[in-house]
Coordinates of C-alpha atoms and ligand atoms in Angstrom, one line a residue:
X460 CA 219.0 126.3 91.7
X461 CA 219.6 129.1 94.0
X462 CA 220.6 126.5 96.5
X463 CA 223.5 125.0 94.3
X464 CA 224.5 127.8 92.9
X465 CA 225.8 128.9 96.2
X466 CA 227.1 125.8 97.0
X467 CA 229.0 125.4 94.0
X468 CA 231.8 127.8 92.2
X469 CA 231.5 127.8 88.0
X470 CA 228.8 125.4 88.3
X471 CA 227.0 125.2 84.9
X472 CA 223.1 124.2 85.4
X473 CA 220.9 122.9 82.6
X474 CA 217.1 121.7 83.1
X475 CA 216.4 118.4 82.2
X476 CA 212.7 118.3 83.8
X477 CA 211.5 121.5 84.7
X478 CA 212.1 122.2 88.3
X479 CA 213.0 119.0 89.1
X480 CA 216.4 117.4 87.6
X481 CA 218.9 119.0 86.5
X482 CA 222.3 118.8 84.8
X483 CA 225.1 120.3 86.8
X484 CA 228.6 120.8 85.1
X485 CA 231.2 121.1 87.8
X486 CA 235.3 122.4 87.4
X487 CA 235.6 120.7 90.8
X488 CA 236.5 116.6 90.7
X489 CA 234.0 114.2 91.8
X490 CA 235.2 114.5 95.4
X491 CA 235.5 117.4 95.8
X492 CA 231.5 117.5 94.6
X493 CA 230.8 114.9 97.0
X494 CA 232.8 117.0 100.0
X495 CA 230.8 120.1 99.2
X496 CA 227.5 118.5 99.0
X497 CA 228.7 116.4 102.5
X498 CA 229.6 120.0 104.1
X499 CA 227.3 122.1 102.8
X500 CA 224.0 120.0 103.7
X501 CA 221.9 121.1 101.1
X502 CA 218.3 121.7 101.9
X503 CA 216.6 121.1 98.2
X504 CA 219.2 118.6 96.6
X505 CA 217.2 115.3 97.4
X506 CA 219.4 113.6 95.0
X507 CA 222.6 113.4 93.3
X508 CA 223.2 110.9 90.5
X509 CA 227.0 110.9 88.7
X510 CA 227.4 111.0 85.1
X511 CA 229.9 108.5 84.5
X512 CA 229.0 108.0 81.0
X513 CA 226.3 109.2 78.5
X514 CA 224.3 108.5 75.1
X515 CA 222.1 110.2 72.6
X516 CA 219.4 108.3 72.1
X517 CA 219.2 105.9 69.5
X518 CA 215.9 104.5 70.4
X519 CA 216.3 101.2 69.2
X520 CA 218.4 98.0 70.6
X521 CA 221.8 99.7 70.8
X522 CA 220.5 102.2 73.8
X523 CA 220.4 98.7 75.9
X524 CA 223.6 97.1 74.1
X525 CA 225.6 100.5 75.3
X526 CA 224.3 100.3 78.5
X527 CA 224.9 96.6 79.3
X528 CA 228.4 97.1 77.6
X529 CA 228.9 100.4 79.8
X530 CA 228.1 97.8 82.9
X531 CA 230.3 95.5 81.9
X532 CA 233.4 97.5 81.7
X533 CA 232.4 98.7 85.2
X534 CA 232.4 95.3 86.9
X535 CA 235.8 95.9 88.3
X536 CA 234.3 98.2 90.4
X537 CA 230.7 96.3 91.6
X538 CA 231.6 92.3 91.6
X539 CA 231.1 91.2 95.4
X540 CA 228.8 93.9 96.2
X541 CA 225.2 94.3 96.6
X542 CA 223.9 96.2 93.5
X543 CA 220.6 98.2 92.9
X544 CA 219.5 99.9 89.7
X545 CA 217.7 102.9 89.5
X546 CA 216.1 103.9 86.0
X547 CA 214.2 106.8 85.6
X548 CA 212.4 108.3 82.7
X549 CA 211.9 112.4 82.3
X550 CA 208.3 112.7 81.7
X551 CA 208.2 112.9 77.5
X552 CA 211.2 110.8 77.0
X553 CA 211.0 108.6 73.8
X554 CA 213.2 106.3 75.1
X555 CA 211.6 102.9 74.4
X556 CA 212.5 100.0 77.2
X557 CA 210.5 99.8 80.0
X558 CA 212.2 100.1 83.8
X559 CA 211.8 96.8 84.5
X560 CA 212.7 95.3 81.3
X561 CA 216.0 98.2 81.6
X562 CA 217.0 96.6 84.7
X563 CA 215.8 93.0 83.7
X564 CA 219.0 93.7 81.5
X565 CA 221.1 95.3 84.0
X566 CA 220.5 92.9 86.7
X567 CA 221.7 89.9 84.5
X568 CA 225.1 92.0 83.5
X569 CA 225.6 92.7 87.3
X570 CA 225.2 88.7 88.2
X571 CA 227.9 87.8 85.3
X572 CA 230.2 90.6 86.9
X573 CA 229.8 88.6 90.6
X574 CA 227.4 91.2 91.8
X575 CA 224.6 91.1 93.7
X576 CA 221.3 92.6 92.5
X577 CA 219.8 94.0 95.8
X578 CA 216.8 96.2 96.0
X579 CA 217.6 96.7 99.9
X580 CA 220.8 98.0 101.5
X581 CA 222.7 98.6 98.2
X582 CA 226.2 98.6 98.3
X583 CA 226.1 100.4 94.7
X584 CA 223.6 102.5 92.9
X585 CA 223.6 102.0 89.3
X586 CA 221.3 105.3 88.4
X587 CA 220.2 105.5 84.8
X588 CA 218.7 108.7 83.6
X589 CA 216.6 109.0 79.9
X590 CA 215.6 112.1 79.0
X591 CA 214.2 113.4 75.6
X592 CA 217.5 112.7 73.8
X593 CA 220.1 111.6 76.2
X594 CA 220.2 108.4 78.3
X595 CA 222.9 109.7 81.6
X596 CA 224.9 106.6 83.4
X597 CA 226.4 107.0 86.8
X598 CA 227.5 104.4 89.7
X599 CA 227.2 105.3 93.5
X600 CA 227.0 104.8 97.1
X601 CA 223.5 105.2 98.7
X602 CA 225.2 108.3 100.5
X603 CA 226.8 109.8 97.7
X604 CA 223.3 109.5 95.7
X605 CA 221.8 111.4 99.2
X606 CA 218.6 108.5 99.0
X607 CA 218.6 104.5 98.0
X608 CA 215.4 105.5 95.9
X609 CA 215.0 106.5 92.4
X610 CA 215.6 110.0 92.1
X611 CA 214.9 110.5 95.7
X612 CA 211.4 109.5 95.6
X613 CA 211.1 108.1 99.1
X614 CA 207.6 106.0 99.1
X615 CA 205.3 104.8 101.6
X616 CA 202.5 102.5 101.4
X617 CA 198.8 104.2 101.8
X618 CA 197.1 102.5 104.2
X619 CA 193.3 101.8 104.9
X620 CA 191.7 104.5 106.4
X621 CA 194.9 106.7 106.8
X622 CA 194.2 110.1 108.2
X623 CA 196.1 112.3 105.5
X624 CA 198.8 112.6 103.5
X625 CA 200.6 114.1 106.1
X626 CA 201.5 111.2 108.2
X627 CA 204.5 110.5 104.9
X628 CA 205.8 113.7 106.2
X629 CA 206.6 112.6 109.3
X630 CA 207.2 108.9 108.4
X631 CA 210.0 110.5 106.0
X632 CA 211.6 112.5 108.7
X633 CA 211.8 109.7 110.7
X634 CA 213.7 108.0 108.1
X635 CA 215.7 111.0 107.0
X636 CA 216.8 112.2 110.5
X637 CA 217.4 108.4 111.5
X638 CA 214.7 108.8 114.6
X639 CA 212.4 106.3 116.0
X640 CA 209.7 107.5 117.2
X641 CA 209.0 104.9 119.8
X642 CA 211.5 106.0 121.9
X643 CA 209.3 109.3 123.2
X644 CA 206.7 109.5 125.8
X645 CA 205.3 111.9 125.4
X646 CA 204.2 114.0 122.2
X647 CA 203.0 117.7 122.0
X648 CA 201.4 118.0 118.0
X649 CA 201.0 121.6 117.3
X650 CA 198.4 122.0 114.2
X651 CA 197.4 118.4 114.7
X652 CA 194.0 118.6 112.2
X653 CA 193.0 115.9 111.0
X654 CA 195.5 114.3 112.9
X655 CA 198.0 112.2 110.1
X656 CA 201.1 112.6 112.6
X657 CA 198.9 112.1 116.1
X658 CA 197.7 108.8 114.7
X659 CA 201.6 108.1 114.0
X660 CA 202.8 108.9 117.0
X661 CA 199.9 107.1 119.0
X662 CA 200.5 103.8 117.1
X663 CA 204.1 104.2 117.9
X664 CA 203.0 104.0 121.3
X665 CA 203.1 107.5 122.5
X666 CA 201.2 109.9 124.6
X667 CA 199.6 112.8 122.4
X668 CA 198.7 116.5 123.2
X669 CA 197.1 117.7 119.9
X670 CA 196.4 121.2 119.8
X671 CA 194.6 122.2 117.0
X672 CA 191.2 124.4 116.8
X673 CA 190.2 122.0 114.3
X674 CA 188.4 118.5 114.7
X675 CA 190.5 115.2 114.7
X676 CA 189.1 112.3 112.7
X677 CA 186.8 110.7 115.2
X678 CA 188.9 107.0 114.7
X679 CA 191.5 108.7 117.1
X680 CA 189.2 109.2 119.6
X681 CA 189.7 104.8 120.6
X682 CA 192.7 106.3 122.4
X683 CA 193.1 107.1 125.7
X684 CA 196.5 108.2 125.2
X685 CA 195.2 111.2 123.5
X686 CA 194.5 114.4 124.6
X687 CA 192.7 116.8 122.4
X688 CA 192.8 120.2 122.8
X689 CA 190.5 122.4 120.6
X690 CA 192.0 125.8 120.9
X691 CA 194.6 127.8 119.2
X692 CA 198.4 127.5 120.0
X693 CA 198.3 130.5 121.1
X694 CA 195.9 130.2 123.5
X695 CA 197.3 126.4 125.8
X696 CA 199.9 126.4 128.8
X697 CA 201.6 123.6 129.9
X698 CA 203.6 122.4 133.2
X699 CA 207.0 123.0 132.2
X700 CA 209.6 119.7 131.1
X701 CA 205.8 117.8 130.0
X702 CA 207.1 116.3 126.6
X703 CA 209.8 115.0 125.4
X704 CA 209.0 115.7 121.6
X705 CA 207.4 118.5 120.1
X706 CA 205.8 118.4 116.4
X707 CA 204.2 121.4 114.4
X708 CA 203.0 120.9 111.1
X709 CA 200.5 124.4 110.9
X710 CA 200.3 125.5 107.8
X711 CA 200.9 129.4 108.7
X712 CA 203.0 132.1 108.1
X713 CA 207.1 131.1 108.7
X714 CA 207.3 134.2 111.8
X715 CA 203.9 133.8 112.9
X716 CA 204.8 129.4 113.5
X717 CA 207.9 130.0 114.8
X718 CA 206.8 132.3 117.9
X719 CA 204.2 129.9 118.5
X720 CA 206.4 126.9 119.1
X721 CA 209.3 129.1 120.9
X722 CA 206.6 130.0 123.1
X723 CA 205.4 126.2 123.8
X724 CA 209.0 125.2 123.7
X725 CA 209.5 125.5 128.1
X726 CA 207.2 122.6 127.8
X727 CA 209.9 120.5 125.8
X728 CA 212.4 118.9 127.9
X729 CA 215.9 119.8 127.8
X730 CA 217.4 117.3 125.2
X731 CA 214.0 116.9 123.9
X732 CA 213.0 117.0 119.8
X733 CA 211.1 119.2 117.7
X734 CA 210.1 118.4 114.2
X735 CA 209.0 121.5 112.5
X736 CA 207.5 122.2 109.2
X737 CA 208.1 125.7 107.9
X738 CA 206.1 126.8 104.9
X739 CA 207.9 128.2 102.4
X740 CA 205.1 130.9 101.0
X741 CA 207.8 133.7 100.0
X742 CA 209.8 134.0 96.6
X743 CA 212.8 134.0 99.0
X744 CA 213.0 130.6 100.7
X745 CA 216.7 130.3 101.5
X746 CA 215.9 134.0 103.5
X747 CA 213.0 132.8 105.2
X748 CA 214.7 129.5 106.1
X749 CA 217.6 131.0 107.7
X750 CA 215.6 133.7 109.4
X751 CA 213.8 131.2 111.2
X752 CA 216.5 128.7 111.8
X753 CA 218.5 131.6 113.4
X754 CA 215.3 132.5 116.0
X755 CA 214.9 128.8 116.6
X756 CA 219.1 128.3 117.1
X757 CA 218.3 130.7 120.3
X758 CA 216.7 127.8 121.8
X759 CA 217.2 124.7 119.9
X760 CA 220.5 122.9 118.2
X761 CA 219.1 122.7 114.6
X762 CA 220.2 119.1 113.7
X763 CA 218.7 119.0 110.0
X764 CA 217.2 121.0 107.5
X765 CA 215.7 119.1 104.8
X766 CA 213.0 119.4 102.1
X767 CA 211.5 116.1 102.1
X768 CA 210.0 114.3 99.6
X769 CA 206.6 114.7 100.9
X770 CA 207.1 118.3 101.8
X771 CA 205.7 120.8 99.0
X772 CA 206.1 124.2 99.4
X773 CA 208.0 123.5 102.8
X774 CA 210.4 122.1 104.5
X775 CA 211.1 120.1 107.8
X776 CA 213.4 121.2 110.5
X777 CA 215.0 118.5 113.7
X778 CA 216.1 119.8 116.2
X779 CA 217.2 119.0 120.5
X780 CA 216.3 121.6 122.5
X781 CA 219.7 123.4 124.4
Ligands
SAM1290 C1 198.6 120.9 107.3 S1 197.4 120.8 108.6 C2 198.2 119.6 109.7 C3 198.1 118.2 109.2 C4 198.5 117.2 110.3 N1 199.9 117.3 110.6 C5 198.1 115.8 109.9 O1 199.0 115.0 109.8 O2 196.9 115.5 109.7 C6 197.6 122.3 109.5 C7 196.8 122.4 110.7 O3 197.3 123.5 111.5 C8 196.2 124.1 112.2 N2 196.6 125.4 112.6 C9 196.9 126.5 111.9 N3 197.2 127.5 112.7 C10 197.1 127.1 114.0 C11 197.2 127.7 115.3 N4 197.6 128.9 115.4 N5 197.1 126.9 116.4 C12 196.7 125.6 116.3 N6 196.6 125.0 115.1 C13 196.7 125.7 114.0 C14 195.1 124.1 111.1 O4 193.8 124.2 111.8 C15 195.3 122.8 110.4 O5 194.5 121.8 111.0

């Protein structure tokens, strides 16, 4: 809330599920929104959905009838296009269709209109919102929405025997910060326990340096591309230019994480990448983040700054080393 209120002059905010979504009443016109948000790179704001039109509830057929009639006056604006429809619920909301039997109806409005209903590489969002009284309507691009999934919710398949729930962490960065991580060598892991991102970056086809005083989980140990290293950051040297990506994911104080990587960062090439996780333990996270993103700007061009879906109290930092 912080975040926007910064962003945004005589912005009115209203909760609609606690700490999570929220209704923002702007002077500003929609592009000019859209320009901020594009400029201003917000860190927490995963996802923006436009009000274009909204309901109270009635909780019978007419919620659907207004929303397939609401669709239908907008088909001007999607026929030709590939179309995807987001509906979301607020947890509590009375609101009594189903999401697939809500977009079972949208769908069939958008293929009367000439669109096409697309799950993949939308053209168009069409993001419907129901909270405990309200159903909220807005059409968008996939970049104007900041994420092609419902409310932002980027998710990943669990798969057998996956090390931890911190390998969607780095999957989302990936994704996020439009990387692929099979174009590295050569990977340093910094706080690699139990080893989520290491077993990434190996099946990518990388080497891996994990540092971590921790164990690994004893599946990684089939590689021969990994090198373990069972000490404390603080306490491993390396030749100088020996990676070509550098990833930290300790969970550990903002400062204390920071001097640790700047001090492992001669072993990152020149042009190399870092993906950082900083914990966010403090009640100020916009001071901590900018403290450490100006220490790490003496070294590093910070590319992004993002709270990912999978981060929790934290957020991810890219960045090519100067
Ligand atoms: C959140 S876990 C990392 C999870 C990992 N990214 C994964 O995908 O499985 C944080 C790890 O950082 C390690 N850690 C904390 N401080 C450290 C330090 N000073 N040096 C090395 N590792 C550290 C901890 O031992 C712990 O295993």
């Amino acid at each position: 809330m912080e975040e926007l209120r910064r962003l945004f002059d005589g912005l009115s905010l209203s909760q609609l599920s606690p700490g999570e979504v929220f209704l923002m009443q702007l002077p500003q016109d929609r592009e000019a929104v859209l320009q901020t948000v594009r400029e201003g790179k917000p860190i927490f704001l995963r996802h923006l959905q436009p009000v274009d039109a909204s309901r109270t509830l009635s909780l019978d057929a007419d919620d659907l009838d207004w929303l397939g009639d609401w669709l239908r006056l907008c088909r001007g604006k999607l026929a030709g296009m590939r179309v995807g429809v987001h509906v979301r619920k607020a947890d509590g909301s009375p609101y009594p269709y189903s999401a697939a039997d809500t977009r079972a109806l949208l769908d069939a409005v958008l293929a009367e209109a000439g669109a096409e209903p697309a799950h993949k590489q939308p053209d168009r969002l069409v993001s419907i919102y129901a909270t405990k009284d309200t159903l909220y309507a807005g059409i968008g691009t996939p970049e104007e929405m900041l994420s092609d999934w419902p409310g932002g919710a980027v998710r990943f398949q669990k798969e057998d025997g996956q090390i931890s729930r911190a390998k969607f962490k780095l999957l989302e960065a990936e994704r996020e910060f439009g990387l692929d991580y099979a174009n590295f060598k050569h990977a340093l892991d910094i706080g690699a326990a139990p080893g989520g991102w290491t077993s990434l970056l190996l099946e990518r086809g990388l080497k891996v340096t994990a540092v971590d005083p921790a164990e690994l989980h004893p599946s990684l140990r089939a590689y021969r591309t990994l090198t373990v290293l069972r000490k404390n950051a603080s306490e491993v040297k390396f030749d100088p230019d020996s990676f070509d990506l550098l990833v930290c994911d300790m969970s550990w104080s903002p400062m204390q994480m920071c001097r640790l990587v700047q001090d492992l960062t001669p072993a990152l090439q020149s042009g190399g990448t870092a993906i950082v996780t900083v914990k966010l333990m403090h009640r100020k996270p916009l001071q901590t983040i900018r403290e450490v993103m100006s220490r790490f700007s003496e070294q590093f061009e910070i590319l992004g700054a993002r709270q990912l879906f999978h981060n929790r109290e934290e957020m991810t930092l890219y960045m090519k080393k100067k």
